[in-house]
Short mmCIF file of C-alpha atoms and ligand atoms in Angstrom, two decimals:
data_model
loop_
_atom_site.label_atom_id
_atom_site.label_comp_id
_atom_site.label_asym_id
_atom_site.label_seq_id
_atom_site.Cartn_x
_atom_site.Cartn_y
_atom_site.Cartn_z
CA UNK A 105 95.69 -85.25 4.01
CA UNK A 106 95.78 -85.66 7.80
CA UNK A 107 97.14 -82.40 9.30
CA UNK A 108 97.11 -81.22 12.89
CA UNK A 109 94.66 -83.99 13.79
CA UNK A 110 92.00 -83.48 11.09
CA UNK A 111 91.37 -84.25 7.40
CA UNK A 112 92.36 -81.39 5.12
CA UNK A 113 91.32 -81.20 1.45
CA UNK A 114 93.67 -79.48 -0.96
CA UNK A 115 94.56 -79.07 -4.61
CA UNK A 116 98.12 -79.45 -5.89
CA UNK A 117 98.73 -78.74 -9.57
CA UNK A 118 101.80 -77.82 -11.61
CA UNK A 119 105.54 -77.86 -10.98
CA UNK A 120 108.24 -75.55 -9.69
CA UNK A 121 107.81 -72.68 -7.26
CA UNK A 122 104.95 -73.51 -4.87
CA UNK A 123 102.33 -70.78 -4.55
CA UNK A 124 99.90 -71.44 -1.70
CA UNK A 125 96.47 -69.85 -2.07
CA UNK A 126 94.50 -69.27 1.14
CA UNK A 127 90.82 -68.47 0.83
CA UNK A 128 88.78 -66.03 2.92
CA UNK A 129 85.62 -66.29 4.99
CA UNK A 130 83.28 -68.14 4.41
CA UNK A 131 84.85 -69.67 1.32
CA UNK A 132 86.97 -72.64 0.28
CA UNK A 133 89.57 -73.64 -2.31
CA UNK A 134 87.05 -73.52 -5.14
CA UNK A 135 87.49 -69.77 -4.96
CA UNK A 136 90.89 -70.32 -6.56
CA UNK A 137 89.77 -72.49 -9.49
CA UNK A 138 90.66 -69.74 -12.04
CA UNK A 139 94.12 -69.54 -10.49
CA UNK A 140 94.63 -73.34 -10.34
CA UNK A 141 93.61 -73.51 -14.02
CA UNK A 142 95.36 -70.35 -15.19
CA UNK A 143 98.61 -70.40 -13.22
CA UNK A 144 99.56 -74.07 -12.90
CA UNK A 145 101.66 -73.72 -16.06
CA UNK A 146 103.76 -71.12 -14.21
CA UNK A 147 104.32 -72.79 -10.84
CA UNK A 148 103.07 -75.39 -8.38
CA UNK A 149 99.67 -74.12 -7.36
CA UNK A 150 98.44 -75.26 -3.96
CA UNK A 151 94.99 -74.36 -2.68
CA UNK A 152 93.63 -75.72 0.59
CA UNK A 153 90.30 -75.85 2.37
CA UNK A 154 90.80 -74.43 5.83
CA UNK A 155 89.37 -76.49 8.71
CA UNK A 156 85.57 -76.41 8.67
CA UNK A 157 85.45 -75.23 5.02
CA UNK A 158 84.68 -77.01 1.78
CA UNK A 159 85.78 -80.65 1.94
CA UNK A 160 87.99 -80.29 5.02
CA UNK A 161 86.80 -81.73 8.30
CA UNK A 162 84.72 -79.48 10.53
CA UNK A 163 86.29 -79.05 13.94
CA UNK A 164 85.16 -76.83 16.76
CA UNK A 165 86.65 -73.31 16.96
CA UNK A 166 87.60 -70.64 17.65
CA UNK A 167 90.07 -70.71 14.77
CA UNK A 168 92.83 -68.29 15.64
CA UNK A 169 94.82 -66.93 12.71
CA UNK A 170 97.91 -68.57 14.30
CA UNK A 171 96.13 -71.94 14.34
CA UNK A 172 95.10 -71.60 10.71
CA UNK A 173 98.66 -70.56 9.80
CA UNK A 174 99.99 -73.66 11.57
CA UNK A 175 97.58 -75.79 9.49
CA UNK A 176 99.14 -74.32 6.32
CA UNK A 177 102.63 -75.17 7.58
CA UNK A 178 101.48 -78.68 8.50
CA UNK A 179 100.33 -79.17 4.90
CA UNK A 180 103.67 -77.92 3.54
CA UNK A 181 105.51 -80.25 5.94
CA UNK A 182 103.36 -83.20 4.92
CA UNK A 183 104.16 -82.43 1.26
CA UNK A 184 107.85 -82.08 2.19
CA UNK A 185 108.00 -78.54 0.86
CA UNK A 186 110.86 -76.93 2.77
CA UNK A 187 112.02 -74.23 0.37
CA UNK A 188 110.46 -70.78 0.73
CA UNK A 189 107.16 -70.47 -1.11
CA UNK A 190 104.87 -67.66 -2.21
CA UNK A 191 101.70 -67.27 -0.15
CA UNK A 192 98.61 -65.55 -1.54
CA UNK A 193 95.84 -64.86 0.97
CA UNK A 194 92.52 -63.22 0.23
CA UNK A 195 90.82 -61.29 3.01
CA UNK A 196 90.85 -63.66 6.03
CA UNK A 197 93.42 -65.58 4.00
CA UNK A 198 95.50 -62.39 4.12
CA UNK A 199 95.17 -62.26 7.92
CA UNK A 200 96.53 -65.82 7.91
CA UNK A 201 99.30 -64.89 5.45
CA UNK A 202 100.44 -62.15 7.84
CA UNK A 203 100.38 -64.65 10.73
CA UNK A 204 102.48 -66.98 8.57
CA UNK A 205 105.00 -64.22 7.98
CA UNK A 206 105.13 -63.44 11.70
CA UNK A 207 105.47 -67.04 12.85
CA UNK A 208 107.36 -68.77 10.02
CA UNK A 209 109.25 -66.08 8.05
CA UNK A 210 111.80 -68.62 6.82
CA UNK A 211 109.07 -70.52 4.93
CA UNK A 212 108.03 -67.51 2.82
CA UNK A 213 109.79 -66.07 -0.24
CA UNK A 214 106.96 -63.83 -1.43
CA UNK A 215 103.65 -62.52 -0.20
CA UNK A 216 100.48 -61.62 -2.07
CA UNK A 217 97.96 -59.76 0.05
CA UNK A 218 94.64 -59.74 -1.80
CA UNK A 219 91.59 -57.78 -0.64
CA UNK A 220 92.82 -57.75 2.92
CA UNK A 221 93.79 -55.48 5.77
CA UNK A 222 96.32 -55.36 8.61
CA UNK A 223 94.11 -53.79 11.29
CA UNK A 224 92.41 -55.79 14.02
CA UNK A 225 88.61 -55.59 14.34
CA UNK A 226 87.18 -52.32 15.65
CA UNK A 227 84.67 -52.53 18.54
CA UNK A 228 81.91 -52.22 15.91
CA UNK A 229 83.54 -54.97 13.85
CA UNK A 230 83.64 -57.24 16.92
CA UNK A 231 79.95 -56.60 17.60
CA UNK A 232 79.20 -57.52 13.97
CA UNK A 233 81.04 -60.82 14.46
CA UNK A 234 78.79 -61.62 17.44
CA UNK A 235 75.68 -60.71 15.46
CA UNK A 236 76.77 -62.93 12.55
CA UNK A 237 77.49 -65.80 14.98
CA UNK A 238 74.00 -65.47 16.51
CA UNK A 239 72.46 -65.45 13.03
CA UNK A 240 74.44 -68.57 12.10
CA UNK A 241 73.35 -70.41 15.25
CA UNK A 242 69.70 -69.40 14.91
CA UNK A 243 69.14 -69.52 11.17
CA UNK A 244 72.08 -71.47 9.74
CA UNK A 245 74.99 -70.84 7.39
CA UNK A 246 72.65 -70.04 4.46
CA UNK A 247 71.27 -67.03 6.33
CA UNK A 248 74.77 -65.69 6.92
CA UNK A 249 75.62 -66.19 3.25
CA UNK A 250 72.42 -64.42 2.19
CA UNK A 251 73.24 -61.46 4.43
CA UNK A 252 76.69 -60.91 2.94
CA UNK A 253 76.53 -62.13 -0.65
CA UNK A 254 75.77 -58.73 -2.21
CA UNK A 255 78.85 -57.23 -0.57
CA UNK A 256 81.24 -59.90 -1.82
CA UNK A 257 81.38 -58.66 -5.41
CA UNK A 258 81.29 -55.29 -7.11
CA UNK A 259 77.77 -53.88 -7.59
CA UNK A 260 78.26 -54.32 -11.35
CA UNK A 261 79.21 -58.00 -11.04
CA UNK A 262 76.28 -58.55 -8.70
CA UNK A 263 73.84 -57.05 -11.19
CA UNK A 264 75.29 -58.29 -14.45
CA UNK A 265 76.81 -61.71 -13.74
CA UNK A 266 74.14 -63.84 -12.03
CA UNK A 267 76.01 -67.07 -12.78
CA UNK A 268 79.08 -65.83 -10.97
CA UNK A 269 76.93 -64.70 -8.04
CA UNK A 270 75.36 -68.18 -7.85
CA UNK A 271 78.81 -69.77 -8.02
CA UNK A 272 80.06 -67.62 -5.15
CA UNK A 273 76.92 -68.43 -3.15
CA UNK A 274 77.44 -72.15 -3.64
CA UNK A 275 81.07 -71.90 -2.56
CA UNK A 276 80.10 -69.92 0.55
CA UNK A 277 77.33 -72.34 1.49
CA UNK A 278 79.83 -75.18 1.47
CA UNK A 279 81.05 -74.02 4.89
CA UNK A 280 80.08 -75.86 8.07
CA UNK A 281 78.47 -74.10 11.01
CA UNK A 282 81.63 -74.88 13.02
CA UNK A 283 83.65 -73.24 10.25
CA UNK A 284 81.59 -70.06 10.24
CA UNK A 285 81.65 -69.77 14.04
CA UNK A 286 85.33 -70.73 14.25
CA UNK A 287 86.29 -68.05 11.71
CA UNK A 288 84.14 -65.35 13.28
CA UNK A 289 85.58 -65.89 16.76
CA UNK A 290 89.12 -66.21 15.40
CA UNK A 291 88.88 -63.03 13.33
CA UNK A 292 87.29 -61.14 16.21
CA UNK A 293 90.32 -61.86 18.40
CA UNK A 294 93.00 -61.53 15.73
CA UNK A 295 95.90 -59.23 16.59
CA UNK A 296 96.68 -55.94 14.92
CA UNK A 297 99.14 -56.88 12.16
CA UNK A 298 100.23 -53.32 11.43
CA UNK A 299 103.46 -53.70 13.46
CA UNK A 300 104.32 -56.69 11.22
CA UNK A 301 104.14 -54.65 8.02
CA UNK A 302 107.38 -52.73 8.62
CA UNK A 303 109.24 -56.00 9.23
CA UNK A 304 108.33 -57.56 5.87
CA UNK A 305 111.50 -57.95 3.82
CA UNK A 306 110.32 -60.27 1.05
CA UNK A 307 108.74 -59.25 -2.27
CA UNK A 308 105.11 -58.33 -1.65
CA UNK A 309 102.18 -57.66 -3.93
CA UNK A 310 99.16 -55.84 -2.51
CA UNK A 311 96.21 -56.37 -4.82
CA UNK A 312 92.63 -55.21 -4.42
CA UNK A 313 89.42 -54.67 -6.35
CA UNK A 314 88.59 -51.06 -7.21
CA UNK A 315 84.98 -51.63 -6.09
CA UNK A 316 85.59 -53.70 -2.95
CA UNK A 317 82.76 -53.03 -0.50
CA UNK A 318 84.43 -54.81 2.43
CA UNK A 319 88.03 -53.55 2.33
CA UNK A 320 88.33 -49.84 1.58
CA UNK A 321 90.83 -48.31 -0.84
CA UNK A 322 92.19 -46.27 2.08
CA UNK A 323 92.92 -49.36 4.22
CA UNK A 324 94.66 -50.91 1.22
CA UNK A 325 96.69 -47.78 0.51
CA UNK A 326 97.80 -47.55 4.14
CA UNK A 327 98.81 -51.19 4.32
CA UNK A 328 100.75 -50.92 1.07
CA UNK A 329 102.56 -47.75 2.21
CA UNK A 330 103.93 -49.54 5.28
CA UNK A 331 105.52 -52.47 3.42
CA UNK A 332 108.95 -51.64 2.06
CA UNK A 333 109.07 -52.00 -1.73
CA UNK A 334 105.61 -53.55 -2.04
CA UNK A 335 103.85 -53.40 -5.40
CA UNK A 336 100.25 -52.18 -5.46
CA UNK A 337 97.80 -53.39 -8.10
CA UNK A 338 94.20 -52.23 -8.41
CA UNK A 339 91.88 -54.47 -10.40
CA UNK A 340 89.16 -52.52 -12.21
CA UNK A 341 85.53 -53.62 -12.19
CA UNK A 342 86.11 -56.00 -9.30
CA UNK A 343 84.99 -56.18 -5.71
CA UNK A 344 86.06 -58.37 -2.79
CA UNK A 345 86.26 -61.58 -4.85
CA UNK A 346 88.52 -59.93 -7.43
CA UNK A 347 90.22 -63.17 -8.49
CA UNK A 348 86.85 -64.66 -9.51
CA UNK A 349 85.48 -61.45 -10.97
CA UNK A 350 88.52 -60.59 -13.11
CA UNK A 351 90.57 -63.80 -13.27
CA UNK A 352 92.68 -62.77 -16.27
CA UNK A 353 93.80 -59.46 -14.82
CA UNK A 354 94.41 -61.08 -11.44
CA UNK A 355 96.41 -63.95 -12.94
CA UNK A 356 98.50 -61.57 -15.05
CA UNK A 357 99.42 -59.57 -11.94
CA UNK A 358 100.35 -62.76 -10.06
CA UNK A 359 102.39 -64.05 -13.03
CA UNK A 360 104.32 -60.78 -13.28
CA UNK A 361 104.97 -60.89 -9.55
CA UNK A 362 106.16 -64.51 -9.32
CA UNK A 363 108.23 -64.44 -12.55
CA UNK A 364 111.48 -63.24 -10.87
CA UNK A 365 110.93 -65.67 -7.97
CA UNK A 366 110.50 -68.83 -10.05
CA UNK A 367 112.78 -71.80 -9.56
C1 LIG B 561 86.76 -62.43 4.19
O1 LIG B 561 86.39 -62.30 3.02
O2 LIG B 561 87.61 -63.26 4.51
C2 LIG B 561 86.09 -61.60 5.25
O3 LIG B 561 85.25 -60.66 4.66
C3 LIG B 561 87.08 -60.94 6.13
C4 LIG B 561 86.44 -60.26 7.31
O4 LIG B 561 85.24 -60.47 7.57
O5 LIG B 561 87.15 -59.55 8.03
#
């Protein structure tokens, strides 16, 4: 699909309430295969490759969260989806989901914030973005993937499920250099979304892995406490990629959440 001047790849399966899944960094829509397979009987499951990721065209960054949110809206417009949808964003996908809520609240009827945070980057976090960008430019995307792979899953998954680790690695490596750099610079400059949390007045599910090594339980707890009426779900034996590590538990939580919203 041509959106905002570039080719976007996406998956569209099932009928009824659209649920848009937005992947994190440096991932693509393949992350959501267990959700496309497991949830498309319950709703219309949409999963896109953000610019520079997976099969979408690589364009030069930085990719601001607002830009990426506008790409999501462009896809919905192209598909003529005007009714409010549910958005599920994982990690950077959650930063985008919060930008979507800020910029297009009328398009959202529910929000799933998975393994994500509302805070902007700390000075240390910003320095880490620069270091990762230098590594990407000097040694390539594979080197960046190698440096972060062990943190993407729970230590137990990493040790005991080598096939899943290889699958995650393959997904991550299917990111262009422009995509990695665009994300890093966009995330580095993203705004603090904490002021948005108190304005959220749609059903919200905050879901995280008990063993997430990237987003702490405390950050999750704080974010959840600031969203009126939000449901909190903790997925056991899962890290940052909780939906891949524990697809059944994740899908059950999403099903329970979207059930009252279905049309
Ligand atoms: C992600 O999974 O999207 C990233 O870990 C988020 C981040 O680096 O802030």
